[in-house]
Short mmCIF file of C-alpha atoms and ligand atoms in Angstrom, two decimals:
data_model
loop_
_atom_site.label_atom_id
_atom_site.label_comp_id
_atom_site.label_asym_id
_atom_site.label_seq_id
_atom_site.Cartn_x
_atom_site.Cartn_y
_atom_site.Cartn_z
CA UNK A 23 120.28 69.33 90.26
CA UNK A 24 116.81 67.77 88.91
CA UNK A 25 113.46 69.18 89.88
CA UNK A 26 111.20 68.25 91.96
CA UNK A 27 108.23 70.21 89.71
CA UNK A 28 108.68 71.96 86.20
CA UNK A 29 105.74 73.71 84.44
CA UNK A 30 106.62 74.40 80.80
CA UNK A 31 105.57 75.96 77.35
CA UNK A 32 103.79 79.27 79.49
CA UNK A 33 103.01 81.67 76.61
CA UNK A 34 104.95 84.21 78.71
CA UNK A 35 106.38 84.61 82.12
CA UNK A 36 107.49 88.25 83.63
CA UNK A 37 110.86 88.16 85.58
CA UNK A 38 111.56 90.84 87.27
CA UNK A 39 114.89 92.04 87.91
CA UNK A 40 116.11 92.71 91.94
CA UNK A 41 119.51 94.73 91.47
CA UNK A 42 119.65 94.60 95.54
CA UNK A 43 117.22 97.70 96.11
CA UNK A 44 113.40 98.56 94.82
CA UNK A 45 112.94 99.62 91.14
CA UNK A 46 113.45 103.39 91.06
CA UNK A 47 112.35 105.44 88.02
CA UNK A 48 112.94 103.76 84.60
CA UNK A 49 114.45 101.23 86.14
CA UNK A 50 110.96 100.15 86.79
CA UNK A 51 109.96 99.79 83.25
CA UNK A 52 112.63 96.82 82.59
CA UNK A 53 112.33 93.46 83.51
CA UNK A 54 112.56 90.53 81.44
CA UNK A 55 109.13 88.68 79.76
CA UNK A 56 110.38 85.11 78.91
CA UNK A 57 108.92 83.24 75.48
CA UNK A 58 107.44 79.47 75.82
CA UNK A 59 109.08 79.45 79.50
CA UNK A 60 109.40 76.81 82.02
CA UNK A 61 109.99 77.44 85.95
CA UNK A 62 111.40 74.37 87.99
CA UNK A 63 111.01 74.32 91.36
CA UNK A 64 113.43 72.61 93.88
CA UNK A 65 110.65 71.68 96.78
CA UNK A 66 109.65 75.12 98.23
CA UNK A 67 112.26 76.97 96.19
CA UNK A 68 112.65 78.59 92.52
CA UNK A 69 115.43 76.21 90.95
CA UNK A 70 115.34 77.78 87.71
CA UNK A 71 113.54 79.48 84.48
CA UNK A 72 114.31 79.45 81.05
CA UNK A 73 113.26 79.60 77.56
CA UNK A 74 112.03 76.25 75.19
CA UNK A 75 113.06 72.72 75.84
CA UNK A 76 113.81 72.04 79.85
CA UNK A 77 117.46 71.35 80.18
CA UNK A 78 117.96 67.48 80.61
CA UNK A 79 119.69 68.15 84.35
CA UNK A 80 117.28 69.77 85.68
CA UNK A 81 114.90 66.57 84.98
CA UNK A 82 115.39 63.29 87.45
CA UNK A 83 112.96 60.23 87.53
CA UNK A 84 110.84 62.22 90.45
CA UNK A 85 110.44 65.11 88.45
CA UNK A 86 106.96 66.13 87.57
CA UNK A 87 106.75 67.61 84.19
CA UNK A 88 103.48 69.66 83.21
CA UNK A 89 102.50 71.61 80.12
CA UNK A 90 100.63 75.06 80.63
CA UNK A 91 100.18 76.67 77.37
CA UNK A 92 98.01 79.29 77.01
CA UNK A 93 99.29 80.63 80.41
CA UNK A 94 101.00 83.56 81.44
CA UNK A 95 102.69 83.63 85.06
CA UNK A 96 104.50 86.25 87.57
CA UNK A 97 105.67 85.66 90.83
CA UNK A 98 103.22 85.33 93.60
CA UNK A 99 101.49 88.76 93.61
CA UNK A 100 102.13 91.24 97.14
CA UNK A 101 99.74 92.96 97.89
CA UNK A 102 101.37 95.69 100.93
CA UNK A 103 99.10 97.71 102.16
CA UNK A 104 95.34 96.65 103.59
CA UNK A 105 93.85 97.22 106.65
CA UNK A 106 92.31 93.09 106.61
CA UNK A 107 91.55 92.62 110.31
CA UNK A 108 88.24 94.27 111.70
CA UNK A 109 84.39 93.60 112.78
CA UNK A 110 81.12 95.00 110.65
CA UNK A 111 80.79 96.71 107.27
CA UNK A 112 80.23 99.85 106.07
CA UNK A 113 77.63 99.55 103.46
CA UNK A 114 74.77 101.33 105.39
CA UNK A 115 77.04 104.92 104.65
CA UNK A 116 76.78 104.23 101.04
CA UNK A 117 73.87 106.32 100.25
CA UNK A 118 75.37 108.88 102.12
CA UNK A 119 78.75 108.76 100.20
CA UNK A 120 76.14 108.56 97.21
CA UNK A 121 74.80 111.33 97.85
CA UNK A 122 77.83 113.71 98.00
CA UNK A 123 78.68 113.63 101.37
CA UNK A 124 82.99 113.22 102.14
CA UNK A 125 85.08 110.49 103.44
CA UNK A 126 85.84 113.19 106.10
CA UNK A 127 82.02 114.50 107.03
CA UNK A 128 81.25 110.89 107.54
CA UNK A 129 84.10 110.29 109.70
CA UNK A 130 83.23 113.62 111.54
CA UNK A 131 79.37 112.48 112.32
CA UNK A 132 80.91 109.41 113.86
CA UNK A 133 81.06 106.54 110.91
CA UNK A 134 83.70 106.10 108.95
CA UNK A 135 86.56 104.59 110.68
CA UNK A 136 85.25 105.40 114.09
CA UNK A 137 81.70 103.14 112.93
CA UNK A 138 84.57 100.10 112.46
CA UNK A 139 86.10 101.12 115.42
CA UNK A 140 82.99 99.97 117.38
CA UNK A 141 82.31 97.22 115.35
CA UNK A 142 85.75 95.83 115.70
CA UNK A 143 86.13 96.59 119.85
CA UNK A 144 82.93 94.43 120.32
CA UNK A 145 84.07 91.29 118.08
CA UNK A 146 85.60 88.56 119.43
CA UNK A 147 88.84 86.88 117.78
CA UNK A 148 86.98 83.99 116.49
CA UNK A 149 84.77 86.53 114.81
CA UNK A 150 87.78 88.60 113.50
CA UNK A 151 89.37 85.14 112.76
CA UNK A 152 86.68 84.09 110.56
CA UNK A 153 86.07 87.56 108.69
CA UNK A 154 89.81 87.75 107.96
CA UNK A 155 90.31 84.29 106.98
CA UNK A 156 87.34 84.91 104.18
CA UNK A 157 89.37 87.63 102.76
CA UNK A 158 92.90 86.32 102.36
CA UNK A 159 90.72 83.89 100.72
CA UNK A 160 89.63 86.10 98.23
CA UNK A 161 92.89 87.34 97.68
CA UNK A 162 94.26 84.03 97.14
CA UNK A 163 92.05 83.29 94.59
CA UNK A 164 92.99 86.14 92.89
CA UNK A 165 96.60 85.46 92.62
CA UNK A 166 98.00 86.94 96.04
CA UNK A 167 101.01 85.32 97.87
CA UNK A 168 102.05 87.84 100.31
CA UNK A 169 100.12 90.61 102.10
CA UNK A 170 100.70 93.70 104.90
CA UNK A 171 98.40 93.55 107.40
CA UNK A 172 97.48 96.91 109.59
CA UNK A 173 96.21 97.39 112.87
CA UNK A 174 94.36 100.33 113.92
CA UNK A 175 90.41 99.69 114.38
CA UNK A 176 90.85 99.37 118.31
CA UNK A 177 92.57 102.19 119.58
CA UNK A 178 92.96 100.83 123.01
CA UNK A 179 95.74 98.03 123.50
CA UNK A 180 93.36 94.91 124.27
CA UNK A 181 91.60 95.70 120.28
CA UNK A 182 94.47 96.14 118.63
CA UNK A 183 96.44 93.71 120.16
CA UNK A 184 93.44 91.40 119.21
CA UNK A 185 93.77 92.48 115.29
CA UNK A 186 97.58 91.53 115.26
CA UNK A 187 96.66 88.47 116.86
CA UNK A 188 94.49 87.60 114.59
CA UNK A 189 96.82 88.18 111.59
CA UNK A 190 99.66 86.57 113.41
CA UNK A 191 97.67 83.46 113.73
CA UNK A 192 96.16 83.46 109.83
CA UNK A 193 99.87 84.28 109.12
CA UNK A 194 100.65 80.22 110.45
CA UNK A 195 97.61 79.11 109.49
CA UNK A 196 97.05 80.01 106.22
CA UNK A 197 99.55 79.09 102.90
CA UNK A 198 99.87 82.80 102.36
CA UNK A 199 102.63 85.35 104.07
CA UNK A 200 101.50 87.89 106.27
CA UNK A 201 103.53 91.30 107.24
CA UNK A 202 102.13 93.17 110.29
CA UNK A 203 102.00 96.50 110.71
CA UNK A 204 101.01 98.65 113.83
CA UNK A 205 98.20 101.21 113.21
CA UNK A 206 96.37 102.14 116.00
CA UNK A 207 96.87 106.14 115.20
CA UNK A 208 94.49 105.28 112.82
CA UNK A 209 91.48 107.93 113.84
CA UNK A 210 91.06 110.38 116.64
CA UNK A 211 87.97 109.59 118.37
CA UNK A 212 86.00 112.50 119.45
CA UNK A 213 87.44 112.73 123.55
CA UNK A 214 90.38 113.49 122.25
CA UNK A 215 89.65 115.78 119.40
CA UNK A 216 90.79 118.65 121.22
CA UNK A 217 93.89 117.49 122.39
CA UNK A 218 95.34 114.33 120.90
CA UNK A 219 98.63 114.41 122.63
CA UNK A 220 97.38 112.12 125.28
CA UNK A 221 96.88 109.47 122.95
CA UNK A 222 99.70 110.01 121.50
CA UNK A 223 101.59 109.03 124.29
CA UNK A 224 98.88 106.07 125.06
CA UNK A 225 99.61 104.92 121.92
CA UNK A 226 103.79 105.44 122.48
CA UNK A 227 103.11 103.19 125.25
CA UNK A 228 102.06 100.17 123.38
CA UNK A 229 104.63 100.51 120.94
CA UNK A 230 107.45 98.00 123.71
CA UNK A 231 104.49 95.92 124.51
CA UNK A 232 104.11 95.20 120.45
CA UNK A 233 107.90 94.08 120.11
CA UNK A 234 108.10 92.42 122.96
CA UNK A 235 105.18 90.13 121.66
CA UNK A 236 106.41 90.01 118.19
CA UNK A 237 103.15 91.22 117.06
CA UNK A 238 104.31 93.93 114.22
CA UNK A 239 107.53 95.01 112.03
CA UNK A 240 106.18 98.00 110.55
CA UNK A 241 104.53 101.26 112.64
CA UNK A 242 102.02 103.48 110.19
CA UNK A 243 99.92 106.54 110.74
CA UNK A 244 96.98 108.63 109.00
CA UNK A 245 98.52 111.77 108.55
CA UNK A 246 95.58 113.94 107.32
CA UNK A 247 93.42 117.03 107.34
CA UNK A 248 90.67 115.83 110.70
CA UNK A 249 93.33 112.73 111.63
CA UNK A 250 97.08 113.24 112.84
CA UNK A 251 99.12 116.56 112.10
CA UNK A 252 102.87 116.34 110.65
CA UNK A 253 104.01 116.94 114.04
CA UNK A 254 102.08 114.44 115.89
CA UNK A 255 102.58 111.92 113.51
CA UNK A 256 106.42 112.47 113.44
CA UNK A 257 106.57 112.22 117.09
CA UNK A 258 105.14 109.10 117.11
CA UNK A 259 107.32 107.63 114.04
CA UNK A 260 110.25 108.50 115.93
CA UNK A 261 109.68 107.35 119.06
CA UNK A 262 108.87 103.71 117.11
CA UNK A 263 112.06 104.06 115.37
CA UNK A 264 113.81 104.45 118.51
CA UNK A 265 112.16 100.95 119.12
CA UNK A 266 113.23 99.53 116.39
CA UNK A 267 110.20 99.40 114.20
CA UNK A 268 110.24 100.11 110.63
CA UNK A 269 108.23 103.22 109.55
CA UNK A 270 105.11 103.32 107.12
CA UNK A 271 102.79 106.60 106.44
CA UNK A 272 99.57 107.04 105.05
CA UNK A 273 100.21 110.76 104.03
CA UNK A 274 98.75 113.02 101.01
CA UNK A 275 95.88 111.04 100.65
CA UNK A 276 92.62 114.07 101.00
CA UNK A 277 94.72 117.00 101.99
CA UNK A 278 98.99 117.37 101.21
CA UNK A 279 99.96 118.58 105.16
CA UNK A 280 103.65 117.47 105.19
CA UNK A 281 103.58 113.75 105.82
CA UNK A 282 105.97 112.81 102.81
CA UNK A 283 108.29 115.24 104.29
CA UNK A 284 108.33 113.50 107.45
CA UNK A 285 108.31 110.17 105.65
CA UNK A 286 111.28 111.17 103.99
CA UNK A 287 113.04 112.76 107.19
CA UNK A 288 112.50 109.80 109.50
CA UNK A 289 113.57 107.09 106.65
CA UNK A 290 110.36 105.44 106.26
CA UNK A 291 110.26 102.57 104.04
CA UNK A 292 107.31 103.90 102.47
CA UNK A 293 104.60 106.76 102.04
CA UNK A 294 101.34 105.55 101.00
CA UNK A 295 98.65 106.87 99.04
CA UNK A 296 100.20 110.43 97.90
CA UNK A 297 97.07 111.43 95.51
CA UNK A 298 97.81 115.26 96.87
CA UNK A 299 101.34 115.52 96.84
CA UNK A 300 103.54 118.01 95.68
CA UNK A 301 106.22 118.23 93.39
CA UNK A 302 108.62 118.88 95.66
CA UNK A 303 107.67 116.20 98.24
CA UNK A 304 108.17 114.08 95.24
CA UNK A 305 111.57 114.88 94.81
CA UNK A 306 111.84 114.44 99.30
CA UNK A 307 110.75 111.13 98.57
CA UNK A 308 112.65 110.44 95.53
CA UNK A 309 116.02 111.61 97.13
CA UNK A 310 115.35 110.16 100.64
CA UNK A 311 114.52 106.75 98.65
CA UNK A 312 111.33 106.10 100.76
CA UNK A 313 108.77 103.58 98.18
CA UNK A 314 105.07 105.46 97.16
CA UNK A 315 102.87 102.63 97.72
CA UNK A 316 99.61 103.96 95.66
CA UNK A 317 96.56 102.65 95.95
CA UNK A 318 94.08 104.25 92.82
CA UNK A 319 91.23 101.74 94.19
CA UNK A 320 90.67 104.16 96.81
CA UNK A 321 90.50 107.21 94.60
CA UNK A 322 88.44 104.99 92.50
CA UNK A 323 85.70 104.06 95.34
CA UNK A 324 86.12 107.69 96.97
CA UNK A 325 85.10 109.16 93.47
CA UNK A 326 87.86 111.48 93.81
CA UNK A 327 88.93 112.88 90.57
CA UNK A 328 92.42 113.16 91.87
CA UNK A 329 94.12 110.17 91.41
CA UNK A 330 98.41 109.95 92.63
CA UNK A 331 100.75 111.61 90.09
CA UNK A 332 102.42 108.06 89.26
CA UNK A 333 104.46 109.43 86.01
CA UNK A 334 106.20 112.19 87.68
CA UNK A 335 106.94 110.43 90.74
CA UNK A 336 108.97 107.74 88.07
CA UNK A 337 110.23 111.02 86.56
CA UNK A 338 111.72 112.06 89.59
CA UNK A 339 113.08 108.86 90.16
CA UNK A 340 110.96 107.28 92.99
CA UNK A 341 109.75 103.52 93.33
CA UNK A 342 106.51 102.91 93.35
CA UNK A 343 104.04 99.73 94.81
CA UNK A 344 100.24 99.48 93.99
CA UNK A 345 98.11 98.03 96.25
CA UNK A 346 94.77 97.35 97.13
CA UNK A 347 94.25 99.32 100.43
CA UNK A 348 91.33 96.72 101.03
CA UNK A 349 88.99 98.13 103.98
CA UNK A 350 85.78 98.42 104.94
CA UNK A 351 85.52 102.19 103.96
CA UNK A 352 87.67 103.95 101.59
CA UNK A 353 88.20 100.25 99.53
CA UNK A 354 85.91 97.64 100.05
CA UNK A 355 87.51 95.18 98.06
CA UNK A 356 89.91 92.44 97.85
CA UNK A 357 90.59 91.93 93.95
CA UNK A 358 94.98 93.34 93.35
CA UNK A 359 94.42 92.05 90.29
CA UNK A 360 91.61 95.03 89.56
CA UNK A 361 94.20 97.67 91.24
CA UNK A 362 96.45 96.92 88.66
CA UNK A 363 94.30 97.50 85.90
CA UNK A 364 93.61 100.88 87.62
CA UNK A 365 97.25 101.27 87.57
CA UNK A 366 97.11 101.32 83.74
CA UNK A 367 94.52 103.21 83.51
CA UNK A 368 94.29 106.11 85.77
CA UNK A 369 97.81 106.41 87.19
CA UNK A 370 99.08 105.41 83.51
CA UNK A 371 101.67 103.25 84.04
CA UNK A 372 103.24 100.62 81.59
CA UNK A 373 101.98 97.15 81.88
CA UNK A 374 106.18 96.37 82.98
CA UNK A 375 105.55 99.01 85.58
CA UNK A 376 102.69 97.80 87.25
CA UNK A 377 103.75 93.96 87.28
CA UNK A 378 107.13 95.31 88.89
CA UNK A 379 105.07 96.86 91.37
CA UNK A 380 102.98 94.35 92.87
CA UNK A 381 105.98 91.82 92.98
CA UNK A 382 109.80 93.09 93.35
CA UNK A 383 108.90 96.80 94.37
CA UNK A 384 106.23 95.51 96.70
CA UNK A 385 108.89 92.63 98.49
CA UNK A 386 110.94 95.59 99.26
CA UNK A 387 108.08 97.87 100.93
CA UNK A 388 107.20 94.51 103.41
CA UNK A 389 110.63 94.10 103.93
CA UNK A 390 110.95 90.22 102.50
CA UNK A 391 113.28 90.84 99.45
CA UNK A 392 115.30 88.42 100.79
CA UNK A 393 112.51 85.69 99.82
CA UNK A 394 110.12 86.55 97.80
CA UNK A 395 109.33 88.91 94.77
CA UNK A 396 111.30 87.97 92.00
CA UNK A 397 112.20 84.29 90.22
CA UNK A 398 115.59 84.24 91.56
CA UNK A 399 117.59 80.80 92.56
CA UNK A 400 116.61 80.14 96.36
CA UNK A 401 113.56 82.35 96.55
CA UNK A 402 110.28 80.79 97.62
CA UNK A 403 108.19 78.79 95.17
CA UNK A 404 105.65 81.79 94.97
CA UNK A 405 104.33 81.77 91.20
CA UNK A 406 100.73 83.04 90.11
CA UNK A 407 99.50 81.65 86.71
CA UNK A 408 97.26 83.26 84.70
CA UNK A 409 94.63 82.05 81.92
CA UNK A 410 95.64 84.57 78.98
CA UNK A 411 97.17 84.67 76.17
CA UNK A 412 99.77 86.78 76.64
CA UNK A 413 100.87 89.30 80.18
CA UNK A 414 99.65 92.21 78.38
CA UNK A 415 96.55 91.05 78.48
CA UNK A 416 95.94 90.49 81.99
CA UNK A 417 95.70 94.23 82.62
CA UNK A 418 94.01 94.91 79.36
CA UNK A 419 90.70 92.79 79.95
CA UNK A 420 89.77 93.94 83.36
CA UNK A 421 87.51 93.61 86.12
CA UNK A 422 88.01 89.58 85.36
CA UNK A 423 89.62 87.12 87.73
CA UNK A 424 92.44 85.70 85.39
CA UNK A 425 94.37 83.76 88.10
CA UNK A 426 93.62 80.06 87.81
CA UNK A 427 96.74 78.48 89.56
CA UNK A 428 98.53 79.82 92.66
CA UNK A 429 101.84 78.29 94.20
CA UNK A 430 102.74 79.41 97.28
CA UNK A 431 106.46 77.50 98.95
CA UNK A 432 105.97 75.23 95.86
CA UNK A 433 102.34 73.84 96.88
CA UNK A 434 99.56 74.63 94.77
CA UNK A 435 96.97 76.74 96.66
CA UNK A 436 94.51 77.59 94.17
CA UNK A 437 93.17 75.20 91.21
CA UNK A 438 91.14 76.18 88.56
CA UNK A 439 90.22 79.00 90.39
CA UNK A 440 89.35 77.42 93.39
CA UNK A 441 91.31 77.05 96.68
CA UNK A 442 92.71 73.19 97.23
O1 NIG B 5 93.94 103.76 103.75
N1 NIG B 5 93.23 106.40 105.09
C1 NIG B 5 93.07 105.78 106.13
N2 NIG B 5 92.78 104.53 106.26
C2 NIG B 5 92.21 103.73 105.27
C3 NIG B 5 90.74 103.73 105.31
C4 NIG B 5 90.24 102.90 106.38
C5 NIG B 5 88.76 102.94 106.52
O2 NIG B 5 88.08 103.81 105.94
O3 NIG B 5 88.28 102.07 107.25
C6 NIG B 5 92.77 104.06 103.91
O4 NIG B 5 92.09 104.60 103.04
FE1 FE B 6 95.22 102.55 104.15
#
């Protein structure tokens, strides 16, 4: 079958391998880096890839034929975990932060999380609209195809329905995938400090009223030291489990008080952050197969020392994601291609390891394997080309945007590093 579009002569191009489950361990060090490749696409769809001269079949009279040496590509990058929908910034606690004081003490004065909270109940969806549609920009630009999407700066139903609304509507209008996930047991505001079982069951509530309207897949929770115990947050994983939602949770992140081991009890598909864990919730999550999605930007902006123990979680055997955790507080940023330079450098993974990462391992944590992540026959047209001279590079020179060309169902999105 002929192409409809082949790009040829890249100096390199990563293919990752998807044996039918994420990379675990050292599987996640393999994949294959093609020499002077080419990548047809059928349409929307990956045709084929290959190494020197095109194959005569796979060129027709319609086929468009273009040269793009001194390029490097990957599959569309994923970026599976950011809180993108919500109103204000948080630049006015940056002194504060600045001046020693903790993610935690901010949150407990008020800011933090709760300071978005306000800021996002008193926006409006065009507002929200607008912001959000700004930042998948950004993340276009720098080479993003797919992206999670979480809830959880309105508490009450009418805000957070509003968020996933929001994404849900980016999702068709924008030439970029989005996953939704449900987060409103995000924070505990200070009424229900004392006793957050209440909410809890406000917040078990919504969980039918989010099916029903299609408006998540995924149901996450901050399971911290000052946010949700084990216990609370296993309650409410299980009772969205029971409705069918998939299960993420933000767990380990400032203090390690069991939320791998619940992660790894109730089957989640993944546990996120982890830059406290302990060995042996490792190993929970290792054995229980639930994906560490790690996100070292945070660590980085927190100017924690601490950042997530990537090498013995691949000792143990676990797959692992990095992501950008963009938010307004703990990662104000937008840039994956920055987290996985941090993934070299301070969780000290292989350049292999961190491009397997942020495409095949990350498909799997948003649940679209099926479609996206690798260069397989049949999966979407998502391809990310780089200006370098080799893939090694890209991670090596950081801090730089190095995307120039994004395809996302076989349409170029971004051009010389602007969006079409
Ligand atoms: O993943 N840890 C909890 N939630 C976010 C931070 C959100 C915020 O500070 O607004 C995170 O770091
Ligand atoms: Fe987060």
């Amino acid at each position: 079958m002929a192409a409809t579009l082949v790009l040829t002569h890249f100096n390199e191009l990563f293919v990752p391998n998807d044996p039918g489950h994420p990379l675990r361990g050292k599987e996640m060090n393999k994949g294959t880096i093609l020499k002077d490749a080419y990548v047809a696409f059928d349409g929307d769809k990956i045709l084929a890839i290959g190494e020197g001269d095109v194959p005569k079949s796979l060129i027709d009279a319609n086929t468009k034929v273009e040269e793009r040496r001194g390029m490097v590509a990957t599959p569309g990058l994923i970026d599976a975990h950011t809180h993108l929908v919500y109103g204000g910034s948080r630049e006015h606690e940056f002194s504060k932060k600045l001046n020693g004081m903790s993610y935690l003490d901010i949150l407990a004065e008020g800011g933090g999380i709760l300071s978005t909270l306000k800021a996002t109940r008193a926006a409006s969806f065009e507002t929200l609209y607008d912001k959000t549609h700004d930042l998948l920009e950004q993340m276009m630009i720098h080479g993003v195809t797919t992206v999670e999407a979480k809830s959880g700066y309105g508490l009450n139903w009418e805000t957070e329905k509003r968020q996933l609304e929001v994404a849900k509507k980016l999702n068709e209008d924008l030439p970029i995938d989005l996953v939704s996930t449900f987060m409103a047991a995000h924070v505990i505001p200070p009424e229900y400090k004392e006793n957050p079982d209440p909410l809890i069951d406000e917040i078990i509530k919504m969980l039918p009223k989010v099916k029903e309207e299609k408006l998540a897949e995924f149901v996450d929770v901050f399971c911290d030291a000052g946010v949700y115990t084990a216990a609370q947050s296993k309650r409410l994983l299980e009772a969205a489990k029971k409705e069918g939602f998939s299960l993420r949770i933000h767990a380990d992140e400032i203090e390690s008080i069991g939320g791998s081991a619940v992660a790894a009890e109730l089957g989640a598909t993944s546990a996120e952050h982890l830059m406290v864990i302990t060995d042996e919730d490792i190993q929970k999550l290792a054995d229980a197969h639930v994906i560490g999605n790690l996100l070292p930007g945070t660590t980085f902006s927190l100017m924690e020392d601490t950042y997530a123990p990537a090498r013995k979680m691949l000792d143990a055997g676990m797959a692992i994601t990095i992501t950008t955790d963009s938010n307004p507080g703990s990662c104000p940023m937008a840039n994956l291609q920055f987290i996985m330079q941090l993934g070299c450098l301070y969780l000290h993974m292989t350049p292999i390891e961190v491009f397997n990462a942020v495409t095949i391992n990350a498909a799997y944590s948003v649940h679209r394997n099926e479609t996206v992540g690798s260069l397989d026959q049949g999966k979407k047209a998502d391809l990310t080309v780089f200006k370098a001279p080799n893939l090694d590079y890209l991670l090596y020179y950081f801090a730089t945007n190095h995307a120039v060309e994004v395809y996302k169902n076989g349409k170029l999105i971004v051009k010389d590093r602007q969006l079409v």
